[in-house]
Amino acid sequence: MSENEVLANQKHILENQKAILANQDTIKENQHAIKDTQKVIVENQGDIKKNQQSLDLILKNQQQILALIKK
């Protein structure tokens, strides 16, 4: 392998390493965003549970109203 080929390969390796570092930075940023999103999801679960309970009560009331109307 000629010296020029070795230098070209080394340059390519350095470029790849630079791309890898950039990708790792992006991954870290995405992991941070995912962590923040998961935190919000956990915080919202209480409200979601309350809303589901309210919807269940509404459905129960609607069923009772429908039963009364059918009588």
GROMACS .gro file of N, CA, C and O in nm:
model
  284
    1MET      N    1   0.085  -0.117   0.000
    1MET     CA    2   0.000   0.000   0.000
    1MET      C    3   0.090   0.123   0.000
    1MET      O    4   0.183   0.133   0.079
    2SER      N    5   0.059   0.217  -0.085
    2SER     CA    6   0.144   0.335  -0.098
    2SER      C    7   0.120   0.431   0.019
    2SER      O    8   0.020   0.423   0.090
    3GLU      N    9   0.212   0.520   0.036
    3GLU     CA   10   0.200   0.621   0.143
    3GLU      C   11   0.075   0.706   0.124
    3GLU      O   12   0.007   0.741   0.220
    4ASN      N   13   0.044   0.737  -0.002
    4ASN     CA   14  -0.077   0.817  -0.030
    4ASN      C   15  -0.203   0.742   0.011
    4ASN      O   16  -0.298   0.802   0.063
    5GLU      N   17  -0.205   0.611  -0.012
    5GLU     CA   18  -0.322   0.531   0.027
    5GLU      C   19  -0.336   0.526   0.179
    5GLU      O   20  -0.446   0.536   0.232
    6VAL      N   21  -0.224   0.511   0.247
    6VAL     CA   22  -0.225   0.509   0.394
    6VAL      C   23  -0.278   0.641   0.447
    6VAL      O   24  -0.363   0.645   0.537
    7LEU      N   25  -0.228   0.751   0.393
    7LEU     CA   26  -0.273   0.883   0.437
    7LEU      C   27  -0.422   0.903   0.408
    7LEU      O   28  -0.495   0.958   0.490
    8ALA      N   29  -0.464   0.856   0.292
    8ALA     CA   30  -0.606   0.868   0.256
    8ALA      C   31  -0.692   0.787   0.353
    8ALA      O   32  -0.799   0.832   0.397
    9ASN      N   33  -0.644   0.667   0.387
    9ASN     CA   34  -0.718   0.583   0.482
    9ASN      C   35  -0.722   0.647   0.621
    9ASN      O   36  -0.826   0.645   0.688
   10GLN      N   37  -0.611   0.705   0.663
   10GLN     CA   38  -0.608   0.771   0.793
   10GLN      C   39  -0.703   0.890   0.796
   10GLN      O   40  -0.772   0.914   0.895
   11LYS      N   41  -0.706   0.963   0.686
   11LYS     CA   42  -0.798   1.077   0.677
   11LYS      C   43  -0.942   1.027   0.685
   11LYS      O   44  -1.026   1.086   0.756
   12HIS      N   45  -0.971   0.917   0.617
   12HIS     CA   46  -1.106   0.860   0.619
   12HIS      C   47  -1.142   0.813   0.761
   12HIS      O   48  -1.254   0.834   0.808
   13ILE      N   49  -1.046   0.752   0.829
   13ILE     CA   50  -1.069   0.707   0.966
   13ILE      C   51  -1.099   0.826   1.057
   13ILE      O   52  -1.193   0.821   1.138
   14LEU      N   53  -1.024   0.932   1.044
   14LEU     CA   54  -1.047   1.052   1.125
   14LEU      C   55  -1.185   1.113   1.097
   14LEU      O   56  -1.254   1.157   1.189
   15GLU      N   57  -1.223   1.114   0.971
   15GLU     CA   58  -1.356   1.165   0.936
   15GLU      C   59  -1.465   1.079   0.998
   15GLU      O   60  -1.566   1.130   1.049
   16ASN      N   61  -1.444   0.949   0.995
   16ASN     CA   62  -1.542   0.858   1.056
   16ASN      C   63  -1.549   0.878   1.207
   16ASN      O   64  -1.658   0.876   1.265
   17GLN      N   65  -1.434   0.897   1.270
   17GLN     CA   66  -1.432   0.920   1.413
   17GLN      C   67  -1.505   1.050   1.448
   17GLN      O   68  -1.577   1.057   1.548
   18LYS      N   69  -1.486   1.151   1.366
   18LYS     CA   70  -1.556   1.278   1.387
   18LYS      C   71  -1.708   1.257   1.376
   18LYS      O   72  -1.784   1.309   1.458
   19ALA      N   73  -1.749   1.179   1.277
   19ALA     CA   74  -1.893   1.151   1.260
   19ALA      C   75  -1.946   1.072   1.379
   19ALA      O   76  -2.058   1.097   1.427
   20ILE      N   77  -1.865   0.977   1.428
   20ILE     CA   78  -1.908   0.898   1.544
   20ILE      C   79  -1.927   0.987   1.666
   20ILE      O   80  -2.028   0.974   1.738
   21LEU      N   81  -1.833   1.078   1.689
   21LEU     CA   82  -1.845   1.170   1.802
   21LEU      C   83  -1.971   1.257   1.790
   21LEU      O   84  -2.043   1.279   1.888
   22ALA      N   85  -1.997   1.305   1.670
   22ALA     CA   86  -2.117   1.386   1.648
   22ALA      C   87  -2.242   1.304   1.675
   22ALA      O   88  -2.338   1.353   1.737
   23ASN      N   89  -2.242   1.179   1.629
   23ASN     CA   90  -2.357   1.091   1.653
   23ASN      C   91  -2.375   1.063   1.801
   23ASN      O   92  -2.489   1.058   1.851
   24GLN      N   93  -2.265   1.045   1.873
   24GLN     CA   94  -2.274   1.021   2.017
   24GLN      C   95  -2.333   1.142   2.088
   24GLN      O   96  -2.414   1.127   2.181
   25ASP      N   97  -2.295   1.261   2.045
   25ASP     CA   98  -2.353   1.383   2.103
   25ASP      C   99  -2.504   1.388   2.078
   25ASP      O  100  -2.582   1.422   2.167
   26THR      N  101  -2.542   1.354   1.957
   26THR     CA  102  -2.685   1.353   1.922
   26THR      C  103  -2.759   1.250   2.006
   26THR      O  104  -2.870   1.277   2.055
   27ILE      N  105  -2.700   1.134   2.024
   27ILE     CA  106  -2.762   1.029   2.106
   27ILE      C  107  -2.781   1.078   2.249
   27ILE      O  108  -2.887   1.058   2.309
   28LYS      N  109  -2.678   1.143   2.305
   28LYS     CA  110  -2.689   1.197   2.441
   28LYS      C  111  -2.802   1.299   2.451
   28LYS      O  112  -2.879   1.298   2.548
   29GLU      N  113  -2.812   1.385   2.352
   29GLU     CA  114  -2.920   1.485   2.351
   29GLU      C  115  -3.056   1.416   2.344
   29GLU      O  116  -3.150   1.456   2.414
   30ASN      N  117  -3.066   1.314   2.260
   30ASN     CA  118  -3.193   1.242   2.247
   30ASN      C  119  -3.228   1.169   2.376
   30ASN      O  120  -3.345   1.163   2.414
   31GLN      N  121  -3.127   1.112   2.442
   31GLN     CA  122  -3.152   1.044   2.568
   31GLN      C  123  -3.204   1.142   2.672
   31GLN      O  124  -3.294   1.108   2.750
   32HIS      N  125  -3.151   1.261   2.673
   32HIS     CA  126  -3.197   1.364   2.765
   32HIS      C  127  -3.343   1.400   2.736
   32HIS      O  128  -3.426   1.411   2.827
   33ALA      N  129  -3.375   1.415   2.608
   33ALA     CA  130  -3.513   1.446   2.569
   33ALA      C  131  -3.607   1.332   2.607
   33ALA      O  132  -3.719   1.355   2.654
   34ILE      N  133  -3.562   1.209   2.587
   34ILE     CA  134  -3.644   1.093   2.623
   34ILE      C  135  -3.670   1.091   2.774
   34ILE      O  136  -3.782   1.067   2.818
   35LYS      N  137  -3.564   1.118   2.851
   35LYS     CA  138  -3.579   1.121   2.997
   35LYS      C  139  -3.680   1.227   3.039
   35LYS      O  140  -3.766   1.202   3.124
   36ASP      N  141  -3.671   1.346   2.979
   36ASP     CA  142  -3.766   1.453   3.010
   36ASP      C  143  -3.909   1.412   2.973
   36ASP      O  144  -4.003   1.437   3.049
   37THR      N  145  -3.923   1.347   2.857
   37THR     CA  146  -4.056   1.303   2.813
   37THR      C  147  -4.113   1.197   2.907
   37THR      O  148  -4.231   1.201   2.942
   38GLN      N  149  -4.028   1.104   2.949
   38GLN     CA  150  -4.073   1.001   3.042
   38GLN      C  151  -4.117   1.062   3.175
   38GLN      O  152  -4.216   1.018   3.234
   39LYS      N  153  -4.045   1.164   3.219
   39LYS     CA  154  -4.082   1.233   3.343
   39LYS      C  155  -4.220   1.296   3.330
   39LYS      O  156  -4.303   1.286   3.421
   40VAL      N  157  -4.247   1.359   3.217
   40VAL     CA  158  -4.377   1.422   3.193
   40VAL      C  159  -4.487   1.315   3.189
   40VAL      O  160  -4.596   1.334   3.244
   41ILE      N  161  -4.458   1.203   3.124
   41ILE     CA  162  -4.556   1.094   3.117
   41ILE      C  163  -4.592   1.047   3.256
   41ILE      O  164  -4.711   1.029   3.289
   42VAL      N  165  -4.491   1.026   3.340
   42VAL     CA  166  -4.516   0.981   3.478
   42VAL      C  167  -4.598   1.085   3.553
   42VAL      O  168  -4.693   1.051   3.625
   43GLU      N  169  -4.564   1.212   3.535
   43GLU     CA  170  -4.639   1.319   3.602
   43GLU      C  171  -4.784   1.323   3.555
   43GLU      O  172  -4.874   1.355   3.632
   44ASN      N  173  -4.809   1.290   3.429
   44ASN     CA  174  -4.945   1.295   3.373
   44ASN      C  175  -5.028   1.173   3.407
   44ASN      O  176  -5.151   1.176   3.393
   45GLN      N  177  -4.966   1.066   3.451
   45GLN     CA  178  -5.040   0.943   3.477
   45GLN      C  179  -5.149   0.962   3.583
   45GLN      O  180  -5.256   0.904   3.572
   46GLY      N  181  -5.121   1.044   3.685
   46GLY     CA  182  -5.222   1.071   3.787
   46GLY      C  183  -5.345   1.137   3.727
   46GLY      O  184  -5.459   1.098   3.754
   47ASP      N  185  -5.322   1.238   3.643
   47ASP     CA  186  -5.435   1.307   3.577
   47ASP      C  187  -5.508   1.214   3.482
   47ASP      O  188  -5.631   1.217   3.473
   48ILE      N  189  -5.433   1.131   3.412
   48ILE     CA  190  -5.495   1.036   3.319
   48ILE      C  191  -5.585   0.939   3.395
   48ILE      O  192  -5.697   0.910   3.352
   49LYS      N  193  -5.537   0.892   3.510
   49LYS     CA  194  -5.617   0.800   3.592
   49LYS      C  195  -5.745   0.868   3.640
   49LYS      O  196  -5.854   0.809   3.634
   50LYS      N  197  -5.734   0.993   3.685
   50LYS     CA  198  -5.852   1.067   3.729
   50LYS      C  199  -5.951   1.086   3.613
   50LYS      O  200  -6.072   1.070   3.630
   51ASN      N  201  -5.898   1.121   3.496
   51ASN     CA  202  -5.985   1.139   3.379
   51ASN      C  203  -6.054   1.009   3.341
   51ASN      O  204  -6.172   1.009   3.304
   52GLN      N  205  -5.982   0.897   3.350
   52GLN     CA  206  -6.041   0.768   3.316
   52GLN      C  207  -6.152   0.735   3.415
   52GLN      O  208  -6.257   0.684   3.375
   53GLN      N  209  -6.129   0.764   3.543
   53GLN     CA  210  -6.233   0.741   3.643
   53GLN      C  211  -6.357   0.826   3.613
   53GLN      O  212  -6.470   0.778   3.626
   54SER      N  213  -6.334   0.950   3.574
   54SER     CA  214  -6.446   1.038   3.539
   54SER      C  215  -6.521   0.985   3.418
   54SER      O  216  -6.645   0.985   3.415
   55LEU      N  217  -6.448   0.939   3.317
   55LEU     CA  218  -6.512   0.882   3.199
   55LEU      C  219  -6.590   0.756   3.233
   55LEU      O  220  -6.701   0.734   3.180
   56ASP      N  221  -6.536   0.675   3.324
   56ASP     CA  222  -6.608   0.555   3.367
   56ASP      C  223  -6.738   0.592   3.436
   56ASP      O  224  -6.843   0.528   3.415
   57LEU      N  225  -6.734   0.697   3.518
   57LEU     CA  226  -6.854   0.743   3.588
   57LEU      C  227  -6.956   0.798   3.487
   57LEU      O  228  -7.076   0.770   3.499
   58ILE      N  229  -6.910   0.873   3.389
   58ILE     CA  230  -6.999   0.925   3.285
   58ILE      C  231  -7.066   0.810   3.211
   58ILE      O  232  -7.187   0.812   3.187
   59LEU      N  233  -6.988   0.709   3.174
   59LEU     CA  234  -7.044   0.594   3.104
   59LEU      C  235  -7.149   0.524   3.191
   59LEU      O  236  -7.256   0.487   3.142
   60LYS      N  237  -7.118   0.506   3.318
   60LYS     CA  238  -7.214   0.443   3.410
   60LYS      C  239  -7.343   0.524   3.416
   60LYS      O  240  -7.453   0.468   3.410
   61ASN      N  241  -7.329   0.656   3.427
   61ASN     CA  242  -7.448   0.743   3.433
   61ASN      C  243  -7.527   0.736   3.302
   61ASN      O  244  -7.651   0.733   3.304
   62GLN      N  245  -7.458   0.732   3.190
   62GLN     CA  246  -7.527   0.723   3.062
   62GLN      C  247  -7.604   0.591   3.051
   62GLN      O  248  -7.715   0.589   2.999
   63GLN      N  249  -7.543   0.486   3.100
   63GLN     CA  250  -7.611   0.356   3.096
   63GLN      C  251  -7.735   0.358   3.185
   63GLN      O  252  -7.840   0.302   3.148
   64GLN      N  253  -7.726   0.422   3.301
   64GLN     CA  254  -7.843   0.432   3.389
   64GLN      C  255  -7.953   0.516   3.326
   64GLN      O  256  -8.072   0.481   3.334
   65ILE      N  257  -7.914   0.625   3.263
   65ILE     CA  258  -8.013   0.711   3.194
   65ILE      C  259  -8.080   0.633   3.082
   65ILE      O  260  -8.202   0.637   3.067
   66LEU      N  261  -8.001   0.562   3.004
   66LEU     CA  262  -8.056   0.484   2.893
   66LEU      C  263  -8.153   0.378   2.945
   66LEU      O  264  -8.259   0.356   2.887
   67ALA      N  265  -8.118   0.315   3.056
   67ALA     CA  266  -8.206   0.212   3.114
   67ALA      C  267  -8.338   0.275   3.159
   67ALA      O  268  -8.445   0.215   3.142
   68LEU      N  269  -8.331   0.394   3.217
   68LEU     CA  270  -8.452   0.463   3.261
   68LEU      C  271  -8.539   0.504   3.142
   68LEU      O  272  -8.662   0.497   3.148
   69ILE      N  273  -8.475   0.549   3.036
   69ILE     CA  274  -8.550   0.590   2.916
   69ILE      C  275  -8.621   0.472   2.854
   69ILE      O  276  -8.734   0.484   2.806
   70LYS      N  277  -8.560   0.355   2.857
   70LYS     CA  278  -8.619   0.236   2.797
   70LYS      C  279  -8.740   0.184   2.875
   70LYS      O  280  -8.820   0.110   2.820
   71LYS      N  281  -8.751   0.223   3.001
   71LYS     CA  282  -8.864   0.173   3.083
   71LYS      C  283  -8.996   0.231   3.040
   71LYS      O  284  -9.025   0.323   2.991
   0.00000   0.00000   0.00000
